[in-house]
PDB file of C-alpha atoms and ligand atoms in Angstrom:
ATOM      1  CA  UNK A 195     144.312  39.249 159.051  1.00 46.00           C
ATOM      2  CA  UNK A 196     143.035  42.286 160.993  1.00 53.00           C
ATOM      3  CA  UNK A 197     139.733  40.569 161.706  1.00 54.00           C
ATOM      4  CA  UNK A 198     141.589  37.404 162.848  1.00 54.00           C
ATOM      5  CA  UNK A 199     143.637  39.477 165.363  1.00 54.00           C
ATOM      6  CA  UNK A 200     140.526  41.198 166.665  1.00 56.00           C
ATOM      7  CA  UNK A 201     138.924  37.825 167.341  1.00 59.00           C
ATOM      8  CA  UNK A 202     141.912  36.106 168.940  1.00 62.00           C
ATOM      9  CA  UNK A 203     143.716  38.754 171.069  1.00 63.00           C
ATOM     10  CA  UNK A 204     142.102  39.154 174.505  1.00 64.00           C
ATOM     11  CA  UNK A 205     140.221  42.426 174.806  1.00 61.00           C
ATOM     12  CA  UNK A 206     142.310  44.035 177.616  1.00 62.00           C
ATOM     13  CA  UNK A 207     145.475  43.471 175.578  1.00 65.00           C
ATOM     14  CA  UNK A 208     143.754  44.708 172.467  1.00 63.00           C
ATOM     15  CA  UNK A 209     142.863  47.958 174.253  1.00 63.00           C
ATOM     16  CA  UNK A 210     146.483  48.430 175.276  1.00 65.00           C
ATOM     17  CA  UNK A 211     147.759  47.609 171.788  1.00 68.00           C
ATOM     18  CA  UNK A 212     145.280  50.087 170.336  1.00 68.00           C
ATOM     19  CA  UNK A 213     146.997  52.934 172.260  1.00 68.00           C
ATOM     20  CA  UNK A 214     150.323  52.032 170.586  1.00 69.00           C
ATOM     21  CA  UNK A 215     148.629  51.496 167.243  1.00 69.00           C
ATOM     22  CA  UNK A 216     146.894  54.898 167.381  1.00 66.00           C
ATOM     23  CA  UNK A 217     150.380  56.541 167.437  1.00 70.00           C
ATOM     24  CA  UNK A 218     151.454  55.326 164.026  1.00 71.00           C
ATOM     25  CA  UNK A 219     148.243  54.381 162.214  1.00 73.00           C
ATOM     26  CA  UNK A 220     147.399  57.993 161.325  1.00 71.00           C
ATOM     27  CA  UNK A 221     150.631  58.171 159.300  1.00 76.00           C
ATOM     28  CA  UNK A 222     149.772  55.015 157.391  1.00 79.00           C
ATOM     29  CA  UNK A 223     146.310  56.262 156.556  1.00 82.00           C
ATOM     30  CA  UNK A 224     147.259  59.835 155.643  1.00 85.00           C
ATOM     31  CA  UNK A 225     144.727  61.418 153.256  1.00 88.00           C
ATOM     32  CA  UNK A 226     141.596  63.437 152.980  1.00 90.00           C
ATOM     33  CA  UNK A 227     138.736  61.154 151.901  1.00 95.00           C
ATOM     34  CA  UNK A 228     137.166  60.480 155.301  1.00 96.00           C
ATOM     35  CA  UNK A 229     137.134  62.571 158.455  1.00 97.00           C
ATOM     36  CA  UNK A 230     136.415  61.852 162.112  1.00 97.00           C
ATOM     37  CA  UNK A 231     134.267  64.566 163.649  1.00 97.00           C
ATOM     38  CA  UNK A 232     135.351  63.553 167.182  1.00 96.00           C
ATOM     39  CA  UNK A 233     139.177  64.088 166.803  1.00 94.00           C
ATOM     40  CA  UNK A 234     138.829  66.202 163.619  1.00 95.00           C
ATOM     41  CA  UNK A 235     141.519  64.271 161.693  1.00 94.00           C
ATOM     42  CA  UNK A 236     141.217  63.306 158.053  1.00 95.00           C
ATOM     43  CA  UNK A 237     142.413  60.068 156.401  1.00 95.00           C
ATOM     44  CA  UNK A 238     142.595  58.144 153.154  1.00 94.00           C
ATOM     45  CA  UNK A 239     140.209  55.682 154.792  1.00 94.00           C
ATOM     46  CA  UNK A 240     139.274  54.290 158.152  1.00 93.00           C
ATOM     47  CA  UNK A 241     140.219  50.808 159.436  1.00 91.00           C
ATOM     48  CA  UNK A 242     137.978  47.751 159.238  1.00 91.00           C
ATOM     49  CA  UNK A 243     136.240  46.540 162.379  1.00 89.00           C
ATOM     50  CA  UNK A 244     134.001  43.749 163.662  1.00 80.00           C
ATOM     51  CA  UNK A 245     134.081  40.353 165.220  1.00 69.00           C
ATOM     52  CA  UNK A 246     132.765  38.481 162.224  1.00 65.00           C
ATOM     53  CA  UNK A 247     129.370  37.710 160.754  1.00 63.00           C
ATOM     54  CA  UNK A 248     126.997  40.637 160.566  1.00 65.00           C
ATOM     55  CA  UNK A 249     129.172  43.007 162.557  1.00 71.00           C
ATOM     56  CA  UNK A 250     132.275  42.858 160.305  1.00 81.00           C
ATOM     57  CA  UNK A 251     132.684  45.892 158.071  1.00 85.00           C
ATOM     58  CA  UNK A 252     135.336  47.917 156.217  1.00 91.00           C
ATOM     59  CA  UNK A 253     136.364  51.551 156.489  1.00 93.00           C
ATOM     60  CA  UNK A 254     134.803  52.412 159.908  1.00 93.00           C
ATOM     61  CA  UNK A 255     137.389  52.660 162.738  1.00 93.00           C
ATOM     62  CA  UNK A 256     139.195  56.032 163.147  1.00 93.00           C
ATOM     63  CA  UNK A 257     142.959  55.268 163.251  1.00 90.00           C
ATOM     64  CA  UNK A 258     143.578  58.224 165.540  1.00 89.00           C
ATOM     65  CA  UNK A 259     140.953  58.141 168.275  1.00 90.00           C
ATOM     66  CA  UNK A 260     139.321  54.725 167.581  1.00 90.00           C
ATOM     67  CA  UNK A 261     135.771  55.945 167.044  1.00 94.00           C
ATOM     68  CA  UNK A 262     133.232  53.805 165.203  1.00 94.00           C
ATOM     69  CA  UNK A 263     130.051  54.946 163.384  1.00 95.00           C
ATOM     70  CA  UNK A 264     128.000  54.978 166.537  1.00 94.00           C
ATOM     71  CA  UNK A 265     130.555  57.208 168.439  1.00 96.00           C
ATOM     72  CA  UNK A 266     130.659  59.711 165.582  1.00 97.00           C
ATOM     73  CA  UNK A 267     126.845  59.752 165.324  1.00 97.00           C
ATOM     74  CA  UNK A 268     126.511  60.402 169.074  1.00 97.00           C
ATOM     75  CA  UNK A 269     129.141  63.147 168.999  1.00 97.00           C
ATOM     76  CA  UNK A 270     127.419  64.951 166.124  1.00 97.00           C
ATOM     77  CA  UNK A 271     124.077  64.653 167.875  1.00 97.00           C
ATOM     78  CA  UNK A 272     125.450  66.115 171.106  1.00 98.00           C
ATOM     79  CA  UNK A 273     127.144  68.971 169.194  1.00 97.00           C
ATOM     80  CA  UNK A 274     124.147  69.895 167.055  1.00 96.00           C
ATOM     81  CA  UNK A 275     121.182  69.217 169.330  1.00 97.00           C
ATOM     82  CA  UNK A 276     122.243  69.631 172.963  1.00 97.00           C
ATOM     83  CA  UNK A 277     124.161  71.917 175.354  1.00 97.00           C
ATOM     84  CA  UNK A 278     126.100  68.882 176.644  1.00 98.00           C
ATOM     85  CA  UNK A 279     129.473  70.558 175.993  1.00 97.00           C
ATOM     86  CA  UNK A 280     128.739  73.687 178.029  1.00 97.00           C
ATOM     87  CA  UNK A 281     126.042  73.105 180.721  1.00 97.00           C
ATOM     88  CA  UNK A 282     127.230  71.753 184.085  1.00 97.00           C
ATOM     89  CA  UNK A 283     125.697  68.334 184.784  1.00 98.00           C
ATOM     90  CA  UNK A 284     126.045  65.392 187.069  1.00 98.00           C
ATOM     91  CA  UNK A 285     126.689  62.558 184.693  1.00 98.00           C
ATOM     92  CA  UNK A 286     126.628  58.744 184.862  1.00 98.00           C
ATOM     93  CA  UNK A 287     128.512  56.966 182.086  1.00 98.00           C
ATOM     94  CA  UNK A 288     127.887  53.211 182.057  1.00 97.00           C
ATOM     95  CA  UNK A 289     130.416  51.073 180.245  1.00 95.00           C
ATOM     96  CA  UNK A 290     132.320  54.182 179.135  1.00 94.00           C
ATOM     97  CA  UNK A 291     133.427  54.114 175.506  1.00 92.00           C
ATOM     98  CA  UNK A 292     137.232  54.351 175.155  1.00 89.00           C
ATOM     99  CA  UNK A 293     137.221  57.236 172.632  1.00 92.00           C
ATOM    100  CA  UNK A 294     135.074  59.359 174.982  1.00 95.00           C
ATOM    101  CA  UNK A 295     136.447  58.540 178.406  1.00 91.00           C
ATOM    102  CA  UNK A 296     139.412  60.984 178.434  1.00 91.00           C
ATOM    103  CA  UNK A 297     137.449  63.652 176.639  1.00 95.00           C
ATOM    104  CA  UNK A 298     134.561  63.597 179.149  1.00 96.00           C
ATOM    105  CA  UNK A 299     136.947  63.493 182.096  1.00 95.00           C
ATOM    106  CA  UNK A 300     138.602  66.621 180.757  1.00 96.00           C
ATOM    107  CA  UNK A 301     135.369  68.511 180.558  1.00 96.00           C
ATOM    108  CA  UNK A 302     135.395  70.438 183.818  1.00 96.00           C
ATOM    109  CA  UNK A 303     131.685  71.297 183.694  1.00 98.00           C
ATOM    110  CA  UNK A 304     130.799  67.584 183.982  1.00 98.00           C
ATOM    111  CA  UNK A 305     130.652  65.911 187.359  1.00 98.00           C
ATOM    112  CA  UNK A 306     131.358  62.431 185.943  1.00 98.00           C
ATOM    113  CA  UNK A 307     130.843  59.007 187.462  1.00 98.00           C
ATOM    114  CA  UNK A 308     131.705  55.948 185.386  1.00 97.00           C
ATOM    115  CA  UNK A 309     130.283  52.496 186.088  1.00 97.00           C
ATOM    116  CA  UNK A 310     130.863  49.054 184.697  1.00 96.00           C
ATOM    117  CA  UNK A 311     130.433  45.447 185.700  1.00 92.00           C
ATOM    118  CA  UNK A 312     134.166  44.665 185.366  1.00 88.00           C
ATOM    119  CA  UNK A 313     136.221  47.356 183.694  1.00 87.00           C
ATOM    120  CA  UNK A 314     139.155  48.573 185.834  1.00 85.00           C
ATOM    121  CA  UNK A 315     138.735  51.956 184.194  1.00 83.00           C
ATOM    122  CA  UNK A 316     135.341  52.483 185.884  1.00 93.00           C
ATOM    123  CA  UNK A 317     134.845  54.368 189.158  1.00 95.00           C
ATOM    124  CA  UNK A 318     132.052  52.083 190.373  1.00 96.00           C
ATOM    125  CA  UNK A 319     131.645  48.368 189.685  1.00 96.00           C
ATOM    126  CA  UNK A 320     127.985  47.408 189.596  1.00 96.00           C
ATOM    127  CA  UNK A 321     125.260  45.553 187.808  1.00 96.00           C
ATOM    128  CA  UNK A 322     122.994  47.842 185.824  1.00 97.00           C
ATOM    129  CA  UNK A 323     119.955  45.748 186.958  1.00 97.00           C
ATOM    130  CA  UNK A 324     120.573  46.923 190.567  1.00 97.00           C
ATOM    131  CA  UNK A 325     122.694  50.062 190.784  1.00 97.00           C
ATOM    132  CA  UNK A 326     124.065  51.452 194.092  1.00 97.00           C
ATOM    133  CA  UNK A 327     122.892  55.017 193.403  1.00 98.00           C
ATOM    134  CA  UNK A 328     120.183  57.038 195.078  1.00 98.00           C
ATOM    135  CA  UNK A 329     116.950  57.914 193.239  1.00 98.00           C
ATOM    136  CA  UNK A 330     117.203  61.002 190.991  1.00 98.00           C
ATOM    137  CA  UNK A 331     120.998  61.192 191.192  1.00 97.00           C
ATOM    138  CA  UNK A 332     122.033  62.133 187.640  1.00 98.00           C
ATOM    139  CA  UNK A 333     121.221  64.867 185.107  1.00 98.00           C
ATOM    140  CA  UNK A 334     122.512  62.854 182.168  1.00 98.00           C
ATOM    141  CA  UNK A 335     123.184  59.119 181.632  1.00 98.00           C
ATOM    142  CA  UNK A 336     125.006  57.451 178.776  1.00 98.00           C
ATOM    143  CA  UNK A 337     124.503  53.708 178.466  1.00 98.00           C
ATOM    144  CA  UNK A 338     125.486  52.633 174.991  1.00 96.00           C
ATOM    145  CA  UNK A 339     125.701  49.092 173.635  1.00 94.00           C
ATOM    146  CA  UNK A 340     125.020  47.649 177.069  1.00 96.00           C
ATOM    147  CA  UNK A 341     121.340  46.606 177.166  1.00 97.00           C
ATOM    148  CA  UNK A 342     121.733  43.913 174.514  1.00 96.00           C
ATOM    149  CA  UNK A 343     124.094  42.115 176.922  1.00 95.00           C
ATOM    150  CA  UNK A 344     121.870  42.326 179.993  1.00 95.00           C
ATOM    151  CA  UNK A 345     119.649  39.451 181.047  1.00 94.00           C
ATOM    152  CA  UNK A 346     116.708  41.575 182.229  1.00 96.00           C
ATOM    153  CA  UNK A 347     116.897  44.684 180.097  1.00 97.00           C
ATOM    154  CA  UNK A 348     113.512  46.001 181.267  1.00 97.00           C
ATOM    155  CA  UNK A 349     114.751  45.956 184.861  1.00 98.00           C
ATOM    156  CA  UNK A 350     117.884  47.799 183.763  1.00 98.00           C
ATOM    157  CA  UNK A 351     115.714  50.432 181.986  1.00 98.00           C
ATOM    158  CA  UNK A 352     113.712  50.977 185.152  1.00 98.00           C
ATOM    159  CA  UNK A 353     116.991  51.385 187.059  1.00 98.00           C
ATOM    160  CA  UNK A 354     118.165  53.973 184.538  1.00 98.00           C
ATOM    161  CA  UNK A 355     114.872  55.800 185.027  1.00 98.00           C
ATOM    162  CA  UNK A 356     115.139  55.592 188.798  1.00 98.00           C
ATOM    163  CA  UNK A 357     118.579  57.111 189.092  1.00 98.00           C
ATOM    164  CA  UNK A 358     117.859  59.864 186.500  1.00 98.00           C
ATOM    165  CA  UNK A 359     116.644  63.252 187.730  1.00 98.00           C
ATOM    166  CA  UNK A 360     113.259  64.367 186.370  1.00 98.00           C
ATOM    167  CA  UNK A 361     114.029  66.642 183.462  1.00 98.00           C
ATOM    168  CA  UNK A 362     117.271  64.783 182.778  1.00 98.00           C
ATOM    169  CA  UNK A 363     118.112  62.819 179.653  1.00 98.00           C
ATOM    170  CA  UNK A 364     119.950  59.738 178.581  1.00 98.00           C
ATOM    171  CA  UNK A 365     121.467  58.274 175.420  1.00 98.00           C
ATOM    172  CA  UNK A 366     120.930  54.509 175.207  1.00 98.00           C
ATOM    173  CA  UNK A 367     122.206  53.181 171.855  1.00 97.00           C
ATOM    174  CA  UNK A 368     121.853  49.469 171.021  1.00 96.00           C
ATOM    175  CA  UNK A 369     122.144  47.522 167.790  1.00 93.00           C
ATOM    176  CA  UNK A 370     118.718  47.298 166.169  1.00 94.00           C
ATOM    177  CA  UNK A 371     117.660  44.999 163.358  1.00 93.00           C
ATOM    178  CA  UNK A 372     115.357  47.413 161.545  1.00 90.00           C
ATOM    179  CA  UNK A 373     113.961  44.569 159.390  1.00 92.00           C
ATOM    180  CA  UNK A 374     112.501  43.094 162.578  1.00 94.00           C
ATOM    181  CA  UNK A 375     109.275  44.447 164.001  1.00 96.00           C
ATOM    182  CA  UNK A 376     109.745  43.060 167.500  1.00 96.00           C
ATOM    183  CA  UNK A 377     112.726  42.187 169.618  1.00 96.00           C
ATOM    184  CA  UNK A 378     113.872  38.582 169.483  1.00 94.00           C
ATOM    185  CA  UNK A 379     114.734  36.872 172.754  1.00 93.00           C
ATOM    186  CA  UNK A 380     115.119  33.180 173.486  1.00 91.00           C
ATOM    187  CA  UNK A 381     116.783  32.127 176.768  1.00 89.00           C
ATOM    188  CA  UNK A 382     117.523  28.684 175.341  1.00 92.00           C
ATOM    189  CA  UNK A 383     120.023  30.227 172.912  1.00 88.00           C
ATOM    190  CA  UNK A 384     123.157  30.210 175.074  1.00 88.00           C
ATOM    191  CA  UNK A 385     126.150  28.990 173.044  1.00 91.00           C
ATOM    192  CA  UNK A 386     128.525  31.619 171.579  1.00 89.00           C
ATOM    193  CA  UNK A 387     127.936  30.335 168.049  1.00 91.00           C
ATOM    194  CA  UNK A 388     124.160  30.369 168.357  1.00 90.00           C
ATOM    195  CA  UNK A 389     124.173  33.826 169.901  1.00 89.00           C
ATOM    196  CA  UNK A 390     126.358  35.186 167.194  1.00 88.00           C
ATOM    197  CA  UNK A 391     124.027  33.731 164.582  1.00 89.00           C
ATOM    198  CA  UNK A 392     120.743  34.899 166.166  1.00 87.00           C
ATOM    199  CA  UNK A 393     121.792  38.006 168.117  1.00 86.00           C
ATOM    200  CA  UNK A 394     124.734  39.226 165.930  1.00 87.00           C
ATOM    201  CA  UNK A 395     127.426  38.789 168.635  1.00 86.00           C
ATOM    202  CA  UNK A 396     128.544  35.938 170.882  1.00 87.00           C
ATOM    203  CA  UNK A 397     127.815  37.912 174.041  1.00 89.00           C
ATOM    204  CA  UNK A 398     124.484  39.403 173.105  1.00 92.00           C
ATOM    205  CA  UNK A 399     121.349  37.927 174.718  1.00 93.00           C
ATOM    206  CA  UNK A 400     118.747  39.432 172.363  1.00 96.00           C
ATOM    207  CA  UNK A 401     118.315  41.187 169.064  1.00 96.00           C
ATOM    208  CA  UNK A 402     116.299  44.386 169.273  1.00 97.00           C
ATOM    209  CA  UNK A 403     113.695  45.233 166.662  1.00 96.00           C
ATOM    210  CA  UNK A 404     111.712  48.350 165.836  1.00 96.00           C
ATOM    211  CA  UNK A 405     109.915  48.067 169.227  1.00 97.00           C
ATOM    212  CA  UNK A 406     113.090  49.037 171.079  1.00 97.00           C
ATOM    213  CA  UNK A 407     111.734  52.567 171.887  1.00 98.00           C
ATOM    214  CA  UNK A 408     108.551  51.008 173.200  1.00 98.00           C
ATOM    215  CA  UNK A 409     110.554  49.051 175.763  1.00 97.00           C
ATOM    216  CA  UNK A 410     112.130  52.284 176.959  1.00 98.00           C
ATOM    217  CA  UNK A 411     108.716  53.996 177.079  1.00 98.00           C
ATOM    218  CA  UNK A 412     107.457  51.189 179.258  1.00 98.00           C
ATOM    219  CA  UNK A 413     110.078  52.223 181.829  1.00 98.00           C
ATOM    220  CA  UNK A 414     108.722  55.789 181.792  1.00 98.00           C
ATOM    221  CA  UNK A 415     110.947  57.609 179.300  1.00 98.00           C
ATOM    222  CA  UNK A 416     109.976  59.861 176.408  1.00 98.00           C
ATOM    223  CA  UNK A 417     111.970  58.495 173.518  1.00 98.00           C
ATOM    224  CA  UNK A 418     113.333  60.015 170.290  1.00 97.00           C
ATOM    225  CA  UNK A 419     115.150  58.031 167.555  1.00 96.00           C
ATOM    226  CA  UNK A 420     117.489  60.299 165.586  1.00 96.00           C
ATOM    227  CA  UNK A 421     119.137  59.257 162.310  1.00 95.00           C
ATOM    228  CA  UNK A 422     122.129  61.595 162.108  1.00 95.00           C
ATOM    229  CA  UNK A 423     123.308  60.069 158.815  1.00 94.00           C
ATOM    230  CA  UNK A 424     120.017  61.184 157.277  1.00 94.00           C
ATOM    231  CA  UNK A 425     120.194  64.563 158.959  1.00 95.00           C
ATOM    232  CA  UNK A 426     123.711  65.583 157.793  1.00 95.00           C
ATOM    233  CA  UNK A 427     123.018  64.370 154.207  1.00 95.00           C
ATOM    234  CA  UNK A 428     124.687  61.837 151.965  1.00 94.00           C
ATOM    235  CA  UNK A 429     127.945  63.683 151.328  1.00 95.00           C
ATOM    236  CA  UNK A 430     128.905  64.357 154.941  1.00 95.00           C
ATOM    237  CA  UNK A 431     127.505  61.020 156.038  1.00 95.00           C
ATOM    238  CA  UNK A 432     129.875  59.304 153.635  1.00 95.00           C
ATOM    239  CA  UNK A 433     132.837  61.543 154.639  1.00 97.00           C
ATOM    240  CA  UNK A 434     132.202  60.820 158.356  1.00 96.00           C
ATOM    241  CA  UNK A 435     131.283  57.181 157.611  1.00 95.00           C
ATOM    242  CA  UNK A 436     128.129  57.325 159.741  1.00 94.00           C
ATOM    243  CA  UNK A 437     125.803  54.603 158.520  1.00 79.00           C
ATOM    244  CA  UNK A 438     122.026  54.531 158.928  1.00 76.00           C
ATOM    245  CA  UNK A 439     122.089  51.554 161.273  1.00 80.00           C
ATOM    246  CA  UNK A 440     123.525  53.546 164.169  1.00 89.00           C
ATOM    247  CA  UNK A 441     120.765  55.756 165.430  1.00 94.00           C
ATOM    248  CA  UNK A 442     120.777  57.870 168.583  1.00 96.00           C
ATOM    249  CA  UNK A 443     118.088  56.921 171.103  1.00 97.00           C
ATOM    250  CA  UNK A 444     117.481  59.896 173.369  1.00 98.00           C
ATOM    251  CA  UNK A 445     115.458  59.236 176.472  1.00 98.00           C
ATOM    252  CA  UNK A 446     114.026  62.015 178.588  1.00 98.00           C
ATOM    253  CA  UNK A 447     112.583  61.547 182.077  1.00 98.00           C
ATOM    254  CA  UNK A 448     109.539  63.791 182.242  1.00 97.00           C
ATOM    255  CA  UNK A 449     109.423  66.480 184.944  1.00 96.00           C
ATOM    256  CA  UNK A 450     106.226  65.179 186.462  1.00 77.00           C
TER     257      UNK A 450
HETATM  258 ZN1  LIG B 188     138.951  60.202 165.437  1.00 77.71          ZN
END
């Protein structure tokens, strides 16, 4: 039933409904078996999420702040490995994730610009393949679960590099099929059904493989893949419901 609603209700309405839902869901899911490290709340379990096929899964969506595994993984990475929460930075957030948007806006040390192709929530509407920003504009860039939707992802990566200041860093998460050595692309696969079957979602245009970091390196970045589920250990990973499929890809633009 929940999956059916996710598939049929238009996304803008879904986002509005989710605000209402997040008021009462925490009461329904009261408990202490899982915990969201972003909002800090504990629950009996998380909600299911996914649009069907490979992406559908149980016990993953925080009823309070609507984080998924990938949000919690990123948050833990930022907390444990960076000074993101304290050091003043000029930041570009592309396709800002709903659970983070308000939080980042409230961080007074961040000078935040949000960008998206369509979203009314974004400050700037633009195509990531040709962004209206000057060279070396930003100290930090988040661009998560975007590149798998973009026709020319290599061009987008070069744009991310161009607008990043040398010495800056970015987090560019994408879904990766770790059983696949190289990324699968086929421009003749265009129908929603075929895309869902081959690329895991009806609006994805490729399925990344283990060569994803190499594509980012080709744009000039130094790349690190961090498995936070592995790092925090089995017990905490299960409590936070992290999952090994959602790695952090940190990309640094070298100083010279
Ligand atoms: Zn939460």
